[in-house]
Short mmCIF file of C-alpha atoms and ligand atoms in Angstrom, two decimals:
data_model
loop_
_atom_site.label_atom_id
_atom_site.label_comp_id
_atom_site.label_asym_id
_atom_site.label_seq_id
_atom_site.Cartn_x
_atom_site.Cartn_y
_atom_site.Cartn_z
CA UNK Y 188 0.00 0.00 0.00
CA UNK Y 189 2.91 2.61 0.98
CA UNK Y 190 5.01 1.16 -1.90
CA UNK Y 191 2.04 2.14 -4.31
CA UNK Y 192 1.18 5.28 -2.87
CA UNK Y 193 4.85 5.97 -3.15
CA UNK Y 194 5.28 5.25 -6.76
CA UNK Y 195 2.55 7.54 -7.40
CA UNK Y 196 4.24 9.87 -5.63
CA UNK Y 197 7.80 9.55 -7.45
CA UNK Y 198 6.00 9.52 -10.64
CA UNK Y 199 3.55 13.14 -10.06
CA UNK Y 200 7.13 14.56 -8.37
CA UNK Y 201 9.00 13.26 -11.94
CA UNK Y 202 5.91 14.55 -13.88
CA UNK Y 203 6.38 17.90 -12.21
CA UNK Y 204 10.18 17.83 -12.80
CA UNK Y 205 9.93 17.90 -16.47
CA UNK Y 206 6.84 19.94 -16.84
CA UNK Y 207 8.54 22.31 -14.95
CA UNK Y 208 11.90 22.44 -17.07
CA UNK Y 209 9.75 22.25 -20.36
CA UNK Y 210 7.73 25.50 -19.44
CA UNK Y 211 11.33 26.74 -18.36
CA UNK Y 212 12.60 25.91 -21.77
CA UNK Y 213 9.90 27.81 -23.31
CA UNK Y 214 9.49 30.88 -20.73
CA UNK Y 215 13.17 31.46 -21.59
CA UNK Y 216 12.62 31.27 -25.47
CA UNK Y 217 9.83 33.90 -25.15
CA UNK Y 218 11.55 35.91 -23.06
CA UNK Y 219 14.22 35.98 -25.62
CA UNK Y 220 12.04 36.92 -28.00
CA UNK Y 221 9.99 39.45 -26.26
CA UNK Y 222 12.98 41.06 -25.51
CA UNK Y 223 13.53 42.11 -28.76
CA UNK Y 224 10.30 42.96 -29.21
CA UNK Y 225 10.32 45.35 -26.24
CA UNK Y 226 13.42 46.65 -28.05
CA UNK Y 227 11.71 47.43 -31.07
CA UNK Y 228 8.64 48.74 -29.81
CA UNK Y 229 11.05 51.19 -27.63
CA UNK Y 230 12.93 52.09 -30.91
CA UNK Y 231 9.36 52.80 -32.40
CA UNK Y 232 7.89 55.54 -29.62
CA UNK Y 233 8.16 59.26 -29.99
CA UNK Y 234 10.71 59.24 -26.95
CA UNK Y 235 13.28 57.35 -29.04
CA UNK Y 236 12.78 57.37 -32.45
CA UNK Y 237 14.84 61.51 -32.36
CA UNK Y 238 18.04 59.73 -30.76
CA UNK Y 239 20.86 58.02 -33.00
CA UNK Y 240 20.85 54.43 -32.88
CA UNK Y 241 23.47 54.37 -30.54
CA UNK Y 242 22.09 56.14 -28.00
CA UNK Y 243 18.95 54.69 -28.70
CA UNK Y 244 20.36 51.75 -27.61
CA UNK Y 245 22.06 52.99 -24.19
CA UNK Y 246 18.71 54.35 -23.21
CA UNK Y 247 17.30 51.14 -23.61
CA UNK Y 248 19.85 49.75 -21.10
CA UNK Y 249 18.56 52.25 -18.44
CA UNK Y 250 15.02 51.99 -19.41
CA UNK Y 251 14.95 47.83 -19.53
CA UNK Y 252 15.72 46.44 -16.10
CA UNK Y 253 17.17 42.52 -16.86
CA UNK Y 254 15.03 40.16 -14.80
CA UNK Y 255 17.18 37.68 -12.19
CA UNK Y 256 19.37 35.44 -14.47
CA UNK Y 257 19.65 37.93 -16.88
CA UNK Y 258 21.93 40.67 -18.68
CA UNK Y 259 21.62 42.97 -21.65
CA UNK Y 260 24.87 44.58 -23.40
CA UNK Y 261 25.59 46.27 -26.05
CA UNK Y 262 28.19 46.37 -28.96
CA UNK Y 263 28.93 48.99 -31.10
CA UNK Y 264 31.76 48.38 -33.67
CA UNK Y 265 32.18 44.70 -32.32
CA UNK Y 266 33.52 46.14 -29.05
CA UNK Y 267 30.74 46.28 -25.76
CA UNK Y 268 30.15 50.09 -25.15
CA UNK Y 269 27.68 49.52 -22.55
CA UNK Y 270 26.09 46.97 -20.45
CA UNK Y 271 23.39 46.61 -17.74
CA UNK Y 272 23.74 47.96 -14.50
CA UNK Y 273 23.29 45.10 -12.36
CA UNK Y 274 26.63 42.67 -12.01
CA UNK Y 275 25.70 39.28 -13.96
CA UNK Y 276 26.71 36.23 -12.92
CA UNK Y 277 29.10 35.85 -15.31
CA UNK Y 278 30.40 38.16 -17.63
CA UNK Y 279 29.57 37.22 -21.14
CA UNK Y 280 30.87 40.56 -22.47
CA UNK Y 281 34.15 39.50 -22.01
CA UNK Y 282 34.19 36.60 -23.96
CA UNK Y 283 35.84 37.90 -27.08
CA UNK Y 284 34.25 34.38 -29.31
CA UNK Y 285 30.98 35.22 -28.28
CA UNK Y 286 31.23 39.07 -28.73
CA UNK Y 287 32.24 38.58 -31.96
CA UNK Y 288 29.57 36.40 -33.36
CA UNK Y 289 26.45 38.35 -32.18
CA UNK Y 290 28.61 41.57 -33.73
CA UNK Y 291 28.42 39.68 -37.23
CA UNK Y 292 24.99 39.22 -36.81
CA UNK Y 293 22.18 40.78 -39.04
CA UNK Y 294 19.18 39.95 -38.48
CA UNK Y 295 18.28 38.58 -34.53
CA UNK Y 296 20.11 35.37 -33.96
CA UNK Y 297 19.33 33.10 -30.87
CA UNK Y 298 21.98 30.52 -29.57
CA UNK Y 299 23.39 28.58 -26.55
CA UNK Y 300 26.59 28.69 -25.10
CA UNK Y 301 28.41 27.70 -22.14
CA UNK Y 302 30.42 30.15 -19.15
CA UNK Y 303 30.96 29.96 -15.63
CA UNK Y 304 28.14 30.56 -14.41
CA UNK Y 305 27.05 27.24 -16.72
CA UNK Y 306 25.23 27.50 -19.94
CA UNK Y 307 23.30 30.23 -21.26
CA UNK Y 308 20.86 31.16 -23.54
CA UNK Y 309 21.19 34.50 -25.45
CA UNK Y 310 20.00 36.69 -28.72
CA UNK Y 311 21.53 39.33 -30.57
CA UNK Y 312 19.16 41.73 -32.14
CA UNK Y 313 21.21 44.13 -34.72
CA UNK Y 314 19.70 48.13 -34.92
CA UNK Y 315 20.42 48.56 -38.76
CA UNK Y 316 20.78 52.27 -39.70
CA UNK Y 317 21.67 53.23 -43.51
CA UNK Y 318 22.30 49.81 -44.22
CA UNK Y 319 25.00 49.21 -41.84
CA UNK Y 320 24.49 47.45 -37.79
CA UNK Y 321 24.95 50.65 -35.78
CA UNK Y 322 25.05 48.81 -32.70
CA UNK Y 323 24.06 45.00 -31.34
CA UNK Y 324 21.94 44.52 -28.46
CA UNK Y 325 23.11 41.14 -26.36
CA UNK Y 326 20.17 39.02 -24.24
CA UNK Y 327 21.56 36.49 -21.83
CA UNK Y 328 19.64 34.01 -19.90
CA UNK Y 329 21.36 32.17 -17.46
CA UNK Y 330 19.99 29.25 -18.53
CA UNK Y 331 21.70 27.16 -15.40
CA UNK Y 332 20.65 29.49 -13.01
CA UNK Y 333 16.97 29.42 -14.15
CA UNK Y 334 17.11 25.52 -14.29
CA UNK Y 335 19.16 25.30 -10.85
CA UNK Y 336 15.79 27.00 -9.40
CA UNK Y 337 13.45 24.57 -10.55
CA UNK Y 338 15.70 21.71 -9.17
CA UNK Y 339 15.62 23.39 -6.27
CA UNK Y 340 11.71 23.64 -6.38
CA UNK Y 341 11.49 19.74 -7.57
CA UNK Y 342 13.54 18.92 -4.65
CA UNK Y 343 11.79 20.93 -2.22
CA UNK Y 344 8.40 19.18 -3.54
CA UNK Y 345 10.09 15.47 -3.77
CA UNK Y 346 11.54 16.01 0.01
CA UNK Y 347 7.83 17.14 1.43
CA UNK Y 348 5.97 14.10 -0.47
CA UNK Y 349 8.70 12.08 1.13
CA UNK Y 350 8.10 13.67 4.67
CA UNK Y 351 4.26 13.43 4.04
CA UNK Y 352 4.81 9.87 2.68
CA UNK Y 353 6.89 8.58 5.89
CA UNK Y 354 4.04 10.67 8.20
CA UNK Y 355 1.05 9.04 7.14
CA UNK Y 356 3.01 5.31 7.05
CA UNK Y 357 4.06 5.99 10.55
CA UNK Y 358 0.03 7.20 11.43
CA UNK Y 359 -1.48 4.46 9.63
CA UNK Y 360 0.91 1.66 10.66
CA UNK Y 361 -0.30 2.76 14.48
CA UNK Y 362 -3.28 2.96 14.05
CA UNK Y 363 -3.52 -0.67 12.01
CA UNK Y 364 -1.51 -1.68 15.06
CA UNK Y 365 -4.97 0.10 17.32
CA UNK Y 366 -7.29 -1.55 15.30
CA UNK Y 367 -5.35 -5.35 14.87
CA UNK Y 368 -4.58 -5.65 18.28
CA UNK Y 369 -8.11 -6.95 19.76
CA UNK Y 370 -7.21 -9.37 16.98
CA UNK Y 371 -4.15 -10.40 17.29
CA UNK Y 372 -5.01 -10.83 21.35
CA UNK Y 373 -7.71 -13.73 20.05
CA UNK Y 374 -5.10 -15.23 17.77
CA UNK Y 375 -2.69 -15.28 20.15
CA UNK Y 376 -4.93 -16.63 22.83
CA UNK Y 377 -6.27 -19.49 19.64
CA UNK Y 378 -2.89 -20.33 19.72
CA UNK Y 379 -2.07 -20.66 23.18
CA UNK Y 380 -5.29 -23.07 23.27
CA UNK Y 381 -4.76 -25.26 20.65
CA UNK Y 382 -0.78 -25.65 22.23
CA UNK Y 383 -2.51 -26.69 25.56
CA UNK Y 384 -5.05 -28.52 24.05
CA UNK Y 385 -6.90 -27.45 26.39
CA UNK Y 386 -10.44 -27.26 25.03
CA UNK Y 387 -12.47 -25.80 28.24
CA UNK Y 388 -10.32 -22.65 27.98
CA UNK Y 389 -12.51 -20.12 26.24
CA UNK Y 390 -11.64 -16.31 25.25
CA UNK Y 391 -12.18 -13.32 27.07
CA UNK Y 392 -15.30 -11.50 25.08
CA UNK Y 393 -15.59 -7.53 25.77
CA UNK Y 394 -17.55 -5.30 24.12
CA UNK Y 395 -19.97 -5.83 21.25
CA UNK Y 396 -17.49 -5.53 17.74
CA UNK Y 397 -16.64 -7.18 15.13
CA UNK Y 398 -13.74 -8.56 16.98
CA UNK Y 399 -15.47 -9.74 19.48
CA UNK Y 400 -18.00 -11.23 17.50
CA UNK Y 401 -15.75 -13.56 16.37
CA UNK Y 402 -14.42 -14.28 19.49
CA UNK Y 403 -17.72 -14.93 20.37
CA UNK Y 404 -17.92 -17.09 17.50
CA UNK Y 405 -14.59 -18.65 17.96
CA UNK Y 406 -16.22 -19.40 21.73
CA UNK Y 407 -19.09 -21.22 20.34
CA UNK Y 408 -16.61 -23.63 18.25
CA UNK Y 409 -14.92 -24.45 20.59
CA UNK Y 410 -18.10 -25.50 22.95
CA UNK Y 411 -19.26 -27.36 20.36
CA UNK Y 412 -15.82 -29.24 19.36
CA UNK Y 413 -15.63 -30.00 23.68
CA UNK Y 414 -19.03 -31.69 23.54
CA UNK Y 415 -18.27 -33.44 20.39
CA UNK Y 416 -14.81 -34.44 21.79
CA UNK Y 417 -16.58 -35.36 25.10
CA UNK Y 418 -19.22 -37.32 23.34
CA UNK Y 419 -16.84 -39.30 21.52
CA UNK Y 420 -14.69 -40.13 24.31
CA UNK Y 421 -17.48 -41.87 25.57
CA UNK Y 422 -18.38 -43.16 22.92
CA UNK Y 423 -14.98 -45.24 22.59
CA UNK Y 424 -14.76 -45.91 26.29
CA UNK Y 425 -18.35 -47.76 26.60
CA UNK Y 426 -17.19 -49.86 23.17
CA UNK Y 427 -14.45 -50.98 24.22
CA UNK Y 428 -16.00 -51.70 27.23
CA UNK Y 429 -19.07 -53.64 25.28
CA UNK Y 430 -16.24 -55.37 23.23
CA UNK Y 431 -13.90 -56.14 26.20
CA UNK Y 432 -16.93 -58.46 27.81
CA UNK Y 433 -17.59 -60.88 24.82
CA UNK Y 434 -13.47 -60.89 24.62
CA UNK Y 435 -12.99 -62.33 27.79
CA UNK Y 436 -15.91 -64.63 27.14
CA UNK Y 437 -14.36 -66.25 24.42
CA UNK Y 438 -11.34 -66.67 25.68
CA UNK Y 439 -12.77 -68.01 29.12
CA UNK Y 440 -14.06 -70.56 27.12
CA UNK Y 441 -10.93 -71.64 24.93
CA UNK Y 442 -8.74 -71.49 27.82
CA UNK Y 443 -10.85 -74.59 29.52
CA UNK Y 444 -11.99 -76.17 26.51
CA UNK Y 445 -11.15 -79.85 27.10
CA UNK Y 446 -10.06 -83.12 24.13
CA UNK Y 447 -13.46 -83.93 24.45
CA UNK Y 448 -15.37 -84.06 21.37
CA UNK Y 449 -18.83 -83.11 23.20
CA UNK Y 450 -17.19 -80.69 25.23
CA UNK Y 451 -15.28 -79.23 22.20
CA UNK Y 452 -18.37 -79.31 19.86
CA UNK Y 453 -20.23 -77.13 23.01
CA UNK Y 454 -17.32 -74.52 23.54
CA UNK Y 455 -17.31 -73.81 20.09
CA UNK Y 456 -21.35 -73.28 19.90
CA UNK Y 457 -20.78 -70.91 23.02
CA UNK Y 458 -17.37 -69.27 21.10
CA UNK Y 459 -19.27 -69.04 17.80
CA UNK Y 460 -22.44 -67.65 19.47
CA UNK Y 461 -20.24 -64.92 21.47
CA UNK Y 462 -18.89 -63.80 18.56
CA UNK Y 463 -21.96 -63.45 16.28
CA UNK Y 464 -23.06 -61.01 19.55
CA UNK Y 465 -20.07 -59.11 18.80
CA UNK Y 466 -20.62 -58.58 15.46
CA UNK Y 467 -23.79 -57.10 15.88
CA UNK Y 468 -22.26 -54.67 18.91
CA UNK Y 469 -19.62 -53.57 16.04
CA UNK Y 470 -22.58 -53.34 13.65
CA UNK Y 471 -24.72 -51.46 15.97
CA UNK Y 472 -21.83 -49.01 16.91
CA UNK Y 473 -20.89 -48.91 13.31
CA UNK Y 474 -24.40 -47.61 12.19
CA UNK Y 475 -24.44 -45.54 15.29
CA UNK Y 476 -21.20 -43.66 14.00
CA UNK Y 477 -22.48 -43.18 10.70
CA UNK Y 478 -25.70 -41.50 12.12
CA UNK Y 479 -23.52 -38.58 13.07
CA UNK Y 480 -22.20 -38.05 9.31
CA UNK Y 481 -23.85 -36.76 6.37
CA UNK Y 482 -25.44 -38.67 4.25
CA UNK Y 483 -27.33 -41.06 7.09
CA UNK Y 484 -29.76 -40.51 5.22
CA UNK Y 485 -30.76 -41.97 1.85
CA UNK Y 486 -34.10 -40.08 1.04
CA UNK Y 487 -36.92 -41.36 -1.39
CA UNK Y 488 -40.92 -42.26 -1.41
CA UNK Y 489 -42.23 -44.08 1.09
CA UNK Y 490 -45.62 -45.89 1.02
CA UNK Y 491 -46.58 -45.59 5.26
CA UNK Y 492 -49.08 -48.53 4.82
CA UNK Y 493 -46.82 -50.44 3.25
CA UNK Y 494 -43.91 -49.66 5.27
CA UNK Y 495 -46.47 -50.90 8.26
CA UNK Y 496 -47.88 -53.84 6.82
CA UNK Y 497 -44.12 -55.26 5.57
CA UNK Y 498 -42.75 -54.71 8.90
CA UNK Y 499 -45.05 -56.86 10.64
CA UNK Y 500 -44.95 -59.45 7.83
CA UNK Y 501 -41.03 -59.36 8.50
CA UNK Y 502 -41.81 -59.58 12.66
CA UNK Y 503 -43.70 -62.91 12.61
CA UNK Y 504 -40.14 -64.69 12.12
CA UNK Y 505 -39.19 -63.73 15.51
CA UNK Y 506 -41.55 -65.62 17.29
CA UNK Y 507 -45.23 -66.52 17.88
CA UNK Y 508 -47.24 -63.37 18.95
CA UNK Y 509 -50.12 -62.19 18.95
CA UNK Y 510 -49.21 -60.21 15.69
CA UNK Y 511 -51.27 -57.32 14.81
CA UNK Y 512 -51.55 -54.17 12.49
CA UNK Y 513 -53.30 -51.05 14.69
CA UNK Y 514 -53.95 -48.58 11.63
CA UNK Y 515 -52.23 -47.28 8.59
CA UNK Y 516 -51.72 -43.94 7.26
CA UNK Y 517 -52.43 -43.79 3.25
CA UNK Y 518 -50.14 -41.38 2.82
CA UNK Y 519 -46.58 -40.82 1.34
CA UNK Y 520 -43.46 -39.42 2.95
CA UNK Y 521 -40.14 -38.41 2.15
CA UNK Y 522 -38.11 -40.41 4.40
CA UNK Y 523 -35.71 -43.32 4.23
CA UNK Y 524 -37.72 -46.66 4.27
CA UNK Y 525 -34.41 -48.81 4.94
CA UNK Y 526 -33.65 -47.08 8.13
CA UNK Y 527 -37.05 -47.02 9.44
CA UNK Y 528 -37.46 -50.71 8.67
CA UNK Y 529 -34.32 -50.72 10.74
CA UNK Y 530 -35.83 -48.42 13.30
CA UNK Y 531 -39.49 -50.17 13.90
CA UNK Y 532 -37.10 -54.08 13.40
CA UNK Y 533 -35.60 -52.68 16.33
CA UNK Y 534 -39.00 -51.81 18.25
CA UNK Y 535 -40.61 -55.35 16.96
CA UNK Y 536 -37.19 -57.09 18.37
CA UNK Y 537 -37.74 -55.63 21.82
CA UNK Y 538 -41.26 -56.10 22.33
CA UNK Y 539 -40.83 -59.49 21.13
CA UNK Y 540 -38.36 -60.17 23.55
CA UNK Y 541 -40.47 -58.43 26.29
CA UNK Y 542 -43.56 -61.03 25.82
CA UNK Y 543 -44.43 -64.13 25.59
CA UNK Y 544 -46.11 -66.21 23.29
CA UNK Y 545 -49.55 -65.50 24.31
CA UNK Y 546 -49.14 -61.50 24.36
CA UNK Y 547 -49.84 -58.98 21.43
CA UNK Y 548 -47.32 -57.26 19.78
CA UNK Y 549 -48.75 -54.42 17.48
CA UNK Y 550 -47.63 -51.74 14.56
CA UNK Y 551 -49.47 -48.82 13.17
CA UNK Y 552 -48.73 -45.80 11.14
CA UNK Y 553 -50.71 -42.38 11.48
CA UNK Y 554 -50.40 -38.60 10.47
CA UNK Y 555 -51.96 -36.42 12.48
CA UNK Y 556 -50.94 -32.63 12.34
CA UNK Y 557 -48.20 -32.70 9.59
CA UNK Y 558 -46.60 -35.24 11.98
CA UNK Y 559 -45.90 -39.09 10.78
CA UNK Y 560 -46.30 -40.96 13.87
CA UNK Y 561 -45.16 -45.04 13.42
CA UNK Y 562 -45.52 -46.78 16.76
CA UNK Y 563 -45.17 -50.46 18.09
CA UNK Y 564 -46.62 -51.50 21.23
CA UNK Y 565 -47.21 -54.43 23.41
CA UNK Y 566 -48.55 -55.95 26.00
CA UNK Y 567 -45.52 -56.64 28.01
CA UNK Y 568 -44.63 -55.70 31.11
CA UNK Y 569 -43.84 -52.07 29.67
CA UNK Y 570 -40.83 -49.17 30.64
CA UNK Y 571 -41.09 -47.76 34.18
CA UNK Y 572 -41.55 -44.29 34.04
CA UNK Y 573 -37.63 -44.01 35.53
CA UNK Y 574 -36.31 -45.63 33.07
CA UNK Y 575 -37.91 -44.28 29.40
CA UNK Y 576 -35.57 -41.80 28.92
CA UNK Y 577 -32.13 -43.10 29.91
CA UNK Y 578 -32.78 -46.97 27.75
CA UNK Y 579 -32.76 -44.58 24.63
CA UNK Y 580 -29.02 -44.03 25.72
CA UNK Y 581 -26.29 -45.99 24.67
CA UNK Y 582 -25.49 -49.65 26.12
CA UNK Y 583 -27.94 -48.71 28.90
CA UNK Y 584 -30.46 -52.15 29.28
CA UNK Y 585 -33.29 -51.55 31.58
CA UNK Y 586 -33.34 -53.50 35.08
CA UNK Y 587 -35.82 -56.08 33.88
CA UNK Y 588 -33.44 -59.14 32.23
CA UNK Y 589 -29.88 -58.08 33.17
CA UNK Y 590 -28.12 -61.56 32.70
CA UNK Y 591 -29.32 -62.26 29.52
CA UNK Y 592 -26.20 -61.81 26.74
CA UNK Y 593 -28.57 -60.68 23.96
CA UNK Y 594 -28.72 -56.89 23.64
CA UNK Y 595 -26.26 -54.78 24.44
CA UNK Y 596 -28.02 -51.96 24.94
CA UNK Y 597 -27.95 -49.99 21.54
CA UNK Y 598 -30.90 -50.74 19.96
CA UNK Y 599 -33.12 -48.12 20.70
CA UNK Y 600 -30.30 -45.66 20.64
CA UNK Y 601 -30.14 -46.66 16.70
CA UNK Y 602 -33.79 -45.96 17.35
CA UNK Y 603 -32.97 -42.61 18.56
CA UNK Y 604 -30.57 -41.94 15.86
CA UNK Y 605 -32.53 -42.51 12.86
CA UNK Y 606 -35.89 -40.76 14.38
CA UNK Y 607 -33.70 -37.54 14.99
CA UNK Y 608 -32.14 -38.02 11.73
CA UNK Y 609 -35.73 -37.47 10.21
CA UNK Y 610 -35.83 -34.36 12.36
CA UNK Y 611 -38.08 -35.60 14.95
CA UNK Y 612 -37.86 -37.74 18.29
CA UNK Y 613 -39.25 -41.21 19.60
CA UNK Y 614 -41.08 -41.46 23.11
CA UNK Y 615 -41.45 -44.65 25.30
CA UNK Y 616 -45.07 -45.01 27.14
CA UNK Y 617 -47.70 -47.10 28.40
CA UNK Y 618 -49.79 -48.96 25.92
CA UNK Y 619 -53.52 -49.38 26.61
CA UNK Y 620 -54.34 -51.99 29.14
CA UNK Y 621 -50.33 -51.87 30.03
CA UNK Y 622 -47.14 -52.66 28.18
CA UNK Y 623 -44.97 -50.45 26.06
CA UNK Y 624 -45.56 -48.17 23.51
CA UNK Y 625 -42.99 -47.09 21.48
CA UNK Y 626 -43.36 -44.13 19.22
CA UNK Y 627 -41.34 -42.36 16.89
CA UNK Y 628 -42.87 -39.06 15.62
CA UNK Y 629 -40.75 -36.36 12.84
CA UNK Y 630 -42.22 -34.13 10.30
CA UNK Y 631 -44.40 -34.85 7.57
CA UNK Y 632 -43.09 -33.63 4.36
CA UNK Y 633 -45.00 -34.82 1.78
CA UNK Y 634 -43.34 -37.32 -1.11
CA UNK Y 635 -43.33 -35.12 -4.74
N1 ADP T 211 -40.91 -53.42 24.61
C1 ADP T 211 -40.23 -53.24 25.77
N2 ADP T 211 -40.80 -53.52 26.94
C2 ADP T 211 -40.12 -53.32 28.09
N3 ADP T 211 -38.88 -52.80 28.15
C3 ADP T 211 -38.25 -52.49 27.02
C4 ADP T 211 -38.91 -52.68 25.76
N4 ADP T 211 -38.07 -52.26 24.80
C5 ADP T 211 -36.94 -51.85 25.42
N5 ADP T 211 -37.05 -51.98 26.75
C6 ADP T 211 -36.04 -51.62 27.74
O1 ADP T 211 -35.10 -50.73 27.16
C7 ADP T 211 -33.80 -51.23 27.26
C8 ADP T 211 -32.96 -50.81 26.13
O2 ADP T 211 -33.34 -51.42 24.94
P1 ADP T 211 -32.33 -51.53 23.76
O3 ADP T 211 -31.69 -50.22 23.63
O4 ADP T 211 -33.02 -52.11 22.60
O5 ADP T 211 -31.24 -52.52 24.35
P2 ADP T 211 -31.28 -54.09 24.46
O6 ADP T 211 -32.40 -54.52 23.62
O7 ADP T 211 -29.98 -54.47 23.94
O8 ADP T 211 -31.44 -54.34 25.88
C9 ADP T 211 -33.99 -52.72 27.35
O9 ADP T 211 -32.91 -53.31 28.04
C10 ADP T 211 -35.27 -52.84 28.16
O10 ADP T 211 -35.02 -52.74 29.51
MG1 MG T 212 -32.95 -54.04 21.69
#
């Protein structure tokens, strides 16, 4: 920024430079010329015209004051009879060469030449009288002189844009350094905690600008990335916790597997069995995972009824029940029918589990106020009221049938997962005439 605004600077102070010595070059030209002008307008008035050339020519000299960087002479008979009153800065009459060509001259010549005062600028203008030069008027212009003043102008203009230039760098690199240093305070404290790792360290917020905006902002990340590390810690902790149990199983069982062939045929049933849970605890945790990324989600028609109806044709393989269908909704959603298969599997898989053989185990679909409600009940022993929120977290198993190896407590977390992936929830409750009723509920957007 100061580099540009400097160029632009050098440039206008360049610009000026030779403008200047241009308008010099031609100033000193006219005044050349208008010189002899004045001379022969002088030689024209009433005053002079009486007087002999000669004199004519003196009274000029007393009449016509030379400007600075100037002197008038005259020659008469190629010799300098008279010259200006003021003391020149050099004296061109003396130089014999030069004398002599502007005393040969006939007609106004105009030429350059150099002396110690550096180079000059002059005109001879001839008075002719009869024919013959009766005298010579000389013009210098110190041309040196005149151009020495300019540089000196130029410089005095070059060494204020510099001054001005250096000022307002100095003014605005403070008061960048004002305005960056709320700034450079969060960076620096961003840095400090991503050193420390230390995620529950949060930055001071004053004020209500920009800058703290976005350490307001910054603040909020930084919640969010603590839960999200929190959450995951957990996450991995309770897996390999789940994982560490059928582990030890199996390896229990090799350990004091004996040579004999019944024995050997029953550890292996146990072993095989142990591992098949695991499998579904890594495919449970797996699906869990993938809930939290994009793309959870395939999206697409679905048929409610017949999302119902082939759920609780899929259901009667798990076991004798009073199977039923409650009510279906005609209508069709945008959702994903795999994952609420998956979801209401789940739901069927508990409540099955729940009952017995004798008990009913029912599905139904409804929309009521833009809502798709899907539900599966039973007539089980149901969820005490303690417990329906925390068995929707993960590898929690209600008090009922601790001992049993089957779940491990993620199902209705995957529940959980997918309903909230559809942007709406799913509520344990009491069925009519007892047992549970699940229920997942999320918005109704109609299929295209
Ligand atoms: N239909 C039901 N009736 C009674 N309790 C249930 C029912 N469904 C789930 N639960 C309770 O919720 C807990 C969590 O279920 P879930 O997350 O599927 O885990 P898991 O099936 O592995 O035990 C179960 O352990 C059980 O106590
Ligand atoms: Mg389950």
């Amino acid at each position: 920024m100061l580099a540009v605004v400097g160029l632009a600077l050098s440039v206008s102070v360049f610009a000026t430079w030779t403008i200047l010595l241009d308008r010099m070059n031609d100033r000193v030209g006219a005044e050349l010329v208008n010189e002899a002008e004045k001379l022969r307008q002088y030689a024209g008035s009433p005053a002079a015209s009486a007087a002999a050339p000669e004199d004519l020519l003196k009274n000029y000299l007393q009449v016509n004051v030379p400007d600075r960087n100037e002197t008038f002479f005259v020659i008469v008979d190629g010799r300098v009879r008279w010259r200006s009153f003021a003391d020149p800065p050099a004296r061109l009459d003396e130089d014999d060469a030069l004398v002599a060509r502007m005393a040969a001259a006939t007609a106004p010549v105009q030429d350059w030449a150099e002396s110690a005062a550096g180079t000059v600028r002059w005109a001879a203008v001839p008075v002719l009288s009869e024919g013959r030069t009766a005298g010579t008027l000389a013009i210098v212009v110190f041309h040196d002189r005149e151009r020495r003043a300019v540089v000196d102008a130029v410089g005095v203009l070059g060494l204020t844009a510099l001054a001005a230039l250096a000022l307002a760098g100095g003014v605005g690199w403070f008061v960048a350094g004002r305005v960056l240093a709320p700034v450079r305070m969060v960076r620096l404290t961003a840095e400090r905690i991503s050193d420390s790792s230390d995620l529950s360290r949060r930055l001071t917020v004053t004020g209500d600008d920009d800058v703290s905006a976005l350490a307001e902002t910054f603040n909020h990340m930084l919640d969010r990335l603590e839960r999200a590390f929190a959450v995951q810690r957990e996450f991995l902790d309770d897996a390999g916790h789940e994982l560490r149990t059928p582990i030890t199983v199996v390896r229990g069982h090799l350990e004091l597997m004996g040579d004999d062939p019944a024995d050997r045929a029953e550890t292996l049933a146990l072993v095989t069995d142990e591992l098949d849970r695991m499998n579904r605890i890594v495919d449970d945790l797996l699906t869990l995972a993938k809930s939290e990324q994009p793309g959870f989600l395939a999206l697409g028609e679905v048929e409610l009824a017949d999302l119902t109806v082939s759920v609780v044709a899929k259901a009667r393989a798990l076991g004798e029940r009073r199977w039923r269908v409650d009510e279906v909704a005609e209508e069709r959603v945008l959702a994903d029918r795999q994952r609420l298969t998956q979801a209401l599997m789940q739901l069927v898989a508990n409540a099955v589990r729940h009952t017995g053989p004798d008990d009913l185990v029912a599905v139904g679909s409804a929309v009521r106020d833009g809502a798709v409600e899907l539900w599966v009940r039973d007539s089980g022993p149901g969820v005490p009221p303690a417990d329906r929120e925390r068995i929707f977290e993960r590898f929690v198993r209600g008090a009922g049938r601790t001992g049993s190896h089957d779940g491990a407590g993620l199902g209705l977390a995957i529940v959980r997962s997918i309903a909230e992936a559809h942007g709406g929830t799913v509520r344990a409750g009491d069925a009519d005439g007892g047992g549970a009723r699940f229920s997942i509920v999320f918005p109704c957007e109609e299929a295209p």
